[in-house]
PDB file of C-alpha atoms in Angstrom:
ATOM      1  CA  UNK A   1     -55.161  84.016  -0.021  1.00 72.00           C
ATOM      2  CA  UNK A   2     -55.669  80.906  -1.980  1.00 71.00           C
ATOM      3  CA  UNK A   3     -52.935  78.424  -1.156  1.00 73.00           C
ATOM      4  CA  UNK A   4     -52.904  75.403  -3.465  1.00 69.00           C
ATOM      5  CA  UNK A   5     -55.658  73.005  -2.453  1.00 72.00           C
ATOM      6  CA  UNK A   6     -54.342  70.070  -4.482  1.00 73.00           C
ATOM      7  CA  UNK A   7     -53.361  67.875  -1.544  1.00 72.00           C
ATOM      8  CA  UNK A   8     -56.350  68.894   0.582  1.00 77.00           C
ATOM      9  CA  UNK A   9     -59.038  68.422  -2.081  1.00 73.00           C
ATOM     10  CA  UNK A  10     -61.156  65.319  -2.568  1.00 67.00           C
ATOM     11  CA  UNK A  11     -59.615  64.716  -6.010  1.00 66.00           C
ATOM     12  CA  UNK A  12     -56.118  65.206  -4.602  1.00 67.00           C
ATOM     13  CA  UNK A  13     -56.776  62.676  -1.854  1.00 65.00           C
ATOM     14  CA  UNK A  14     -57.879  60.168  -4.501  1.00 61.00           C
ATOM     15  CA  UNK A  15     -54.497  60.653  -6.190  1.00 69.00           C
ATOM     16  CA  UNK A  16     -52.701  60.014  -2.898  1.00 70.00           C
ATOM     17  CA  UNK A  17     -53.832  56.392  -3.091  1.00 76.00           C
ATOM     18  CA  UNK A  18     -51.629  55.923  -6.176  1.00 78.00           C
ATOM     19  CA  UNK A  19     -48.548  57.597  -4.654  1.00 71.00           C
ATOM     20  CA  UNK A  20     -45.778  56.410  -2.385  1.00 87.00           C
ATOM     21  CA  UNK A  21     -46.563  56.990   1.293  1.00 84.00           C
ATOM     22  CA  UNK A  22     -43.419  59.073   1.815  1.00 89.00           C
ATOM     23  CA  UNK A  23     -44.344  61.286  -1.155  1.00 81.00           C
ATOM     24  CA  UNK A  24     -47.835  61.872   0.254  1.00 77.00           C
ATOM     25  CA  UNK A  25     -46.377  62.739   3.668  1.00 86.00           C
ATOM     26  CA  UNK A  26     -43.918  65.194   2.108  1.00 87.00           C
ATOM     27  CA  UNK A  27     -46.592  66.837  -0.012  1.00 83.00           C
ATOM     28  CA  UNK A  28     -48.962  67.186   2.956  1.00 87.00           C
ATOM     29  CA  UNK A  29     -46.161  68.600   5.132  1.00 91.00           C
ATOM     30  CA  UNK A  30     -45.419  71.217   2.454  1.00 89.00           C
ATOM     31  CA  UNK A  31     -49.121  71.985   1.955  1.00 88.00           C
ATOM     32  CA  UNK A  32     -49.642  72.431   5.704  1.00 91.00           C
ATOM     33  CA  UNK A  33     -46.600  74.698   5.887  1.00 92.00           C
ATOM     34  CA  UNK A  34     -48.010  76.867   3.105  1.00 92.00           C
ATOM     35  CA  UNK A  35     -51.411  76.974   4.818  1.00 94.00           C
ATOM     36  CA  UNK A  36     -49.817  77.929   8.152  1.00 95.00           C
ATOM     37  CA  UNK A  37     -47.829  80.699   6.434  1.00 94.00           C
ATOM     38  CA  UNK A  38     -51.065  82.094   4.978  1.00 94.00           C
ATOM     39  CA  UNK A  39     -52.679  82.005   8.425  1.00 96.00           C
ATOM     40  CA  UNK A  40     -49.731  83.971   9.837  1.00 96.00           C
ATOM     41  CA  UNK A  41     -50.413  86.666   7.239  1.00 96.00           C
ATOM     42  CA  UNK A  42     -54.150  86.547   7.976  1.00 96.00           C
ATOM     43  CA  UNK A  43     -53.530  86.976  11.716  1.00 96.00           C
ATOM     44  CA  UNK A  44     -51.271  89.936  10.946  1.00 96.00           C
ATOM     45  CA  UNK A  45     -54.085  91.495   8.935  1.00 96.00           C
ATOM     46  CA  UNK A  46     -56.537  90.956  11.789  1.00 95.00           C
ATOM     47  CA  UNK A  47     -54.093  92.447  14.328  1.00 95.00           C
ATOM     48  CA  UNK A  48     -53.967  95.628  12.216  1.00 95.00           C
ATOM     49  CA  UNK A  49     -57.749  95.788  11.805  1.00 93.00           C
ATOM     50  CA  UNK A  50     -57.469  94.784   8.151  1.00 95.00           C
ATOM     51  CA  UNK A  51     -59.116  92.089   6.065  1.00 95.00           C
ATOM     52  CA  UNK A  52     -58.179  88.983   4.120  1.00 97.00           C
ATOM     53  CA  UNK A  53     -59.967  86.448   1.963  1.00 97.00           C
ATOM     54  CA  UNK A  54     -59.194  82.731   2.037  1.00 96.00           C
ATOM     55  CA  UNK A  55     -60.663  80.147  -0.323  1.00 94.00           C
ATOM     56  CA  UNK A  56     -60.601  76.379  -0.676  1.00 92.00           C
ATOM     57  CA  UNK A  57     -63.161  73.889  -1.986  1.00 91.00           C
ATOM     58  CA  UNK A  58     -65.903  73.202   0.543  1.00 94.00           C
ATOM     59  CA  UNK A  59     -64.894  69.543   0.844  1.00 91.00           C
ATOM     60  CA  UNK A  60     -61.169  70.225   1.284  1.00 90.00           C
ATOM     61  CA  UNK A  61     -59.611  68.691   4.385  1.00 90.00           C
ATOM     62  CA  UNK A  62     -57.767  71.988   4.991  1.00 90.00           C
ATOM     63  CA  UNK A  63     -60.888  73.311   6.732  1.00 92.00           C
ATOM     64  CA  UNK A  64     -60.161  70.790   9.509  1.00 93.00           C
ATOM     65  CA  UNK A  65     -56.536  71.858   9.950  1.00 92.00           C
ATOM     66  CA  UNK A  66     -55.932  73.348  13.398  1.00 94.00           C
ATOM     67  CA  UNK A  67     -54.589  76.668  12.105  1.00 94.00           C
ATOM     68  CA  UNK A  68     -57.727  77.245  10.013  1.00 94.00           C
ATOM     69  CA  UNK A  69     -60.085  76.112  12.782  1.00 94.00           C
ATOM     70  CA  UNK A  70     -58.397  78.500  15.257  1.00 93.00           C
ATOM     71  CA  UNK A  71     -58.619  81.344  12.753  1.00 93.00           C
ATOM     72  CA  UNK A  72     -62.289  80.609  12.050  1.00 89.00           C
ATOM     73  CA  UNK A  73     -63.048  80.866  15.779  1.00 86.00           C
ATOM     74  CA  UNK A  74     -61.387  84.307  15.965  1.00 81.00           C
ATOM     75  CA  UNK A  75     -64.244  86.564  14.807  1.00 82.00           C
ATOM     76  CA  UNK A  76     -63.909  85.421  11.214  1.00 95.00           C
ATOM     77  CA  UNK A  77     -66.823  83.965   9.242  1.00 95.00           C
ATOM     78  CA  UNK A  78     -67.273  81.608   6.330  1.00 96.00           C
ATOM     79  CA  UNK A  79     -69.713  81.213   3.493  1.00 97.00           C
ATOM     80  CA  UNK A  80     -70.126  78.778   0.636  1.00 98.00           C
ATOM     81  CA  UNK A  81     -70.730  79.762  -2.953  1.00 98.00           C
ATOM     82  CA  UNK A  82     -71.124  77.653  -6.072  1.00 98.00           C
ATOM     83  CA  UNK A  83     -68.593  78.652  -8.691  1.00 96.00           C
ATOM     84  CA  UNK A  84     -71.017  78.094 -11.581  1.00 96.00           C
ATOM     85  CA  UNK A  85     -72.719  81.258 -10.311  1.00 97.00           C
ATOM     86  CA  UNK A  86     -69.458  83.118 -10.905  1.00 97.00           C
ATOM     87  CA  UNK A  87     -68.822  81.921 -14.429  1.00 95.00           C
ATOM     88  CA  UNK A  88     -66.749  78.792 -13.823  1.00 95.00           C
ATOM     89  CA  UNK A  89     -67.067  76.452 -16.788  1.00 94.00           C
ATOM     90  CA  UNK A  90     -65.044  73.750 -18.501  1.00 91.00           C
ATOM     91  CA  UNK A  91     -65.241  72.132 -21.912  1.00 88.00           C
ATOM     92  CA  UNK A  92     -66.807  68.678 -21.956  1.00 84.00           C
ATOM     93  CA  UNK A  93     -65.668  65.802 -24.186  1.00 83.00           C
ATOM     94  CA  UNK A  94     -67.334  67.368 -27.227  1.00 87.00           C
ATOM     95  CA  UNK A  95     -65.871  70.827 -26.554  1.00 87.00           C
ATOM     96  CA  UNK A  96     -69.109  72.341 -25.228  1.00 90.00           C
ATOM     97  CA  UNK A  97     -68.646  74.717 -22.295  1.00 92.00           C
ATOM     98  CA  UNK A  98     -70.345  73.355 -19.170  1.00 93.00           C
ATOM     99  CA  UNK A  99     -70.828  75.206 -15.873  1.00 96.00           C
ATOM    100  CA  UNK A 100     -68.837  73.762 -12.964  1.00 94.00           C
ATOM    101  CA  UNK A 101     -70.572  73.824  -9.588  1.00 95.00           C
ATOM    102  CA  UNK A 102     -67.413  73.513  -7.427  1.00 94.00           C
ATOM    103  CA  UNK A 103     -68.848  74.351  -3.989  1.00 95.00           C
ATOM    104  CA  UNK A 104     -66.271  76.761  -2.593  1.00 95.00           C
ATOM    105  CA  UNK A 105     -65.856  77.889   0.987  1.00 96.00           C
ATOM    106  CA  UNK A 106     -64.617  81.403   1.695  1.00 97.00           C
ATOM    107  CA  UNK A 107     -63.207  82.703   5.006  1.00 97.00           C
ATOM    108  CA  UNK A 108     -62.994  86.413   5.814  1.00 97.00           C
ATOM    109  CA  UNK A 109     -63.661  88.967   8.547  1.00 97.00           C
ATOM    110  CA  UNK A 110     -65.530  91.010   5.902  1.00 97.00           C
ATOM    111  CA  UNK A 111     -69.285  90.436   5.884  1.00 96.00           C
ATOM    112  CA  UNK A 112     -69.771  92.402   2.654  1.00 97.00           C
ATOM    113  CA  UNK A 113     -67.148  90.258   0.931  1.00 98.00           C
ATOM    114  CA  UNK A 114     -68.730  87.020   2.078  1.00 98.00           C
ATOM    115  CA  UNK A 115     -72.180  88.190   0.957  1.00 98.00           C
ATOM    116  CA  UNK A 116     -70.756  88.792  -2.545  1.00 98.00           C
ATOM    117  CA  UNK A 117     -69.393  85.224  -2.690  1.00 98.00           C
ATOM    118  CA  UNK A 118     -72.340  83.265  -1.324  1.00 98.00           C
ATOM    119  CA  UNK A 119     -74.466  82.683  -4.441  1.00 97.00           C
ATOM    120  CA  UNK A 120     -75.790  79.151  -4.602  1.00 97.00           C
ATOM    121  CA  UNK A 121     -76.791  77.232  -7.703  1.00 97.00           C
ATOM    122  CA  UNK A 122     -80.511  76.588  -8.112  1.00 95.00           C
ATOM    123  CA  UNK A 123     -79.746  73.631 -10.440  1.00 92.00           C
ATOM    124  CA  UNK A 124     -81.247  75.366 -13.453  1.00 92.00           C
ATOM    125  CA  UNK A 125     -78.473  73.994 -15.669  1.00 93.00           C
ATOM    126  CA  UNK A 126     -76.445  70.825 -16.064  1.00 94.00           C
ATOM    127  CA  UNK A 127     -72.950  70.765 -14.546  1.00 94.00           C
ATOM    128  CA  UNK A 128     -69.742  69.496 -16.103  1.00 90.00           C
ATOM    129  CA  UNK A 129     -67.258  67.228 -14.354  1.00 87.00           C
ATOM    130  CA  UNK A 130     -63.754  67.959 -13.089  1.00 83.00           C
ATOM    131  CA  UNK A 131     -62.705  64.305 -13.386  1.00 81.00           C
ATOM    132  CA  UNK A 132     -60.182  62.951 -15.897  1.00 78.00           C
ATOM    133  CA  UNK A 133     -57.552  65.640 -15.494  1.00 76.00           C
ATOM    134  CA  UNK A 134     -59.863  68.650 -15.727  1.00 79.00           C
ATOM    135  CA  UNK A 135     -59.542  69.879 -12.130  1.00 79.00           C
ATOM    136  CA  UNK A 136     -56.591  72.176 -12.885  1.00 78.00           C
ATOM    137  CA  UNK A 137     -58.927  74.430 -14.855  1.00 81.00           C
ATOM    138  CA  UNK A 138     -60.983  74.990 -11.708  1.00 82.00           C
ATOM    139  CA  UNK A 139     -57.956  76.558 -10.022  1.00 83.00           C
ATOM    140  CA  UNK A 140     -58.302  79.645 -12.224  1.00 87.00           C
ATOM    141  CA  UNK A 141     -60.811  82.242 -11.083  1.00 93.00           C
ATOM    142  CA  UNK A 142     -63.296  83.304 -13.747  1.00 95.00           C
ATOM    143  CA  UNK A 143     -63.548  87.036 -14.438  1.00 97.00           C
ATOM    144  CA  UNK A 144     -66.928  87.245 -12.686  1.00 97.00           C
ATOM    145  CA  UNK A 145     -65.348  85.885  -9.481  1.00 97.00           C
ATOM    146  CA  UNK A 146     -62.639  88.546  -9.666  1.00 96.00           C
ATOM    147  CA  UNK A 147     -65.228  91.263 -10.230  1.00 98.00           C
ATOM    148  CA  UNK A 148     -67.230  90.099  -7.211  1.00 98.00           C
ATOM    149  CA  UNK A 149     -64.084  90.134  -5.049  1.00 97.00           C
ATOM    150  CA  UNK A 150     -63.372  93.698  -6.174  1.00 98.00           C
ATOM    151  CA  UNK A 151     -66.974  94.675  -5.411  1.00 98.00           C
ATOM    152  CA  UNK A 152     -66.581  93.013  -2.011  1.00 98.00           C
ATOM    153  CA  UNK A 153     -63.514  95.178  -1.313  1.00 97.00           C
ATOM    154  CA  UNK A 154     -65.495  98.256  -2.355  1.00 98.00           C
ATOM    155  CA  UNK A 155     -68.505  97.265  -0.219  1.00 98.00           C
ATOM    156  CA  UNK A 156     -66.267  96.601   2.786  1.00 97.00           C
ATOM    157  CA  UNK A 157     -64.599 100.000   2.422  1.00 96.00           C
ATOM    158  CA  UNK A 158     -67.948 101.785   2.143  1.00 96.00           C
ATOM    159  CA  UNK A 159     -69.350  99.934   5.162  1.00 94.00           C
ATOM    160  CA  UNK A 160     -66.297 100.807   7.265  1.00 93.00           C
ATOM    161  CA  UNK A 161     -66.471 104.487   6.205  1.00 93.00           C
ATOM    162  CA  UNK A 162     -70.161 104.679   7.138  1.00 93.00           C
ATOM    163  CA  UNK A 163     -69.422 103.077  10.531  1.00 88.00           C
ATOM    164  CA  UNK A 164     -66.651 105.627  11.180  1.00 87.00           C
ATOM    165  CA  UNK A 165     -68.956 108.498  10.213  1.00 89.00           C
ATOM    166  CA  UNK A 166     -71.660 107.189  12.519  1.00 88.00           C
ATOM    167  CA  UNK A 167     -69.182 106.820  15.382  1.00 84.00           C
ATOM    168  CA  UNK A 168     -67.971 110.368  14.760  1.00 75.00           C
ATOM    169  CA  UNK A 169     -71.560 111.634  14.766  1.00 62.00           C
ATOM    170  CA  UNK A 170     -72.371 109.787  17.990  1.00 61.00           C
ATOM    171  CA  UNK A 171     -69.284 111.205  19.700  1.00 56.00           C
ATOM    172  CA  UNK A 172     -70.214 114.742  18.630  1.00 50.00           C
ATOM    173  CA  UNK A 173     -73.725 114.308  20.063  1.00 52.00           C
ATOM    174  CA  UNK A 174     -72.351 113.265  23.454  1.00 49.00           C
ATOM    175  CA  UNK A 175     -70.202 116.395  23.793  1.00 49.00           C
TER     176      UNK A 175
END
């Protein structure tokens, strides 16, 4: 799941300063409701022995919301990956494509998935900025991110199948 991070993100919080207090409260109430709905789905997945993937920027205040903190303490792990490693880029003022670092935190019960999404930038390139109305472009996953998520699903499935086979083999040996 990737509920909108707009009102939880650092840039979104900067915008709150220019808004009416009642509008900020309404937006945050709606954002928290959406986040809590996602967590209900995630808990349902966990109860059935299934997986989920949640993403928000590393600096988003949503990571401090009670529903996310409770979920994260329920056998679920997180990792951080830099989106420039997954093809995220944005055009600068002159139209040149610039990688966007966007440190992103991922939450999942799937170790193989989290390993796929944990690549960190080694600062071998210059990064573009998401300021001045460019942040909306960072809400769209680059193709490489999508491919890594699909590979993470595959890796998780393979790992679970191997574990089942090993359990089956161990049970047969004990008979």
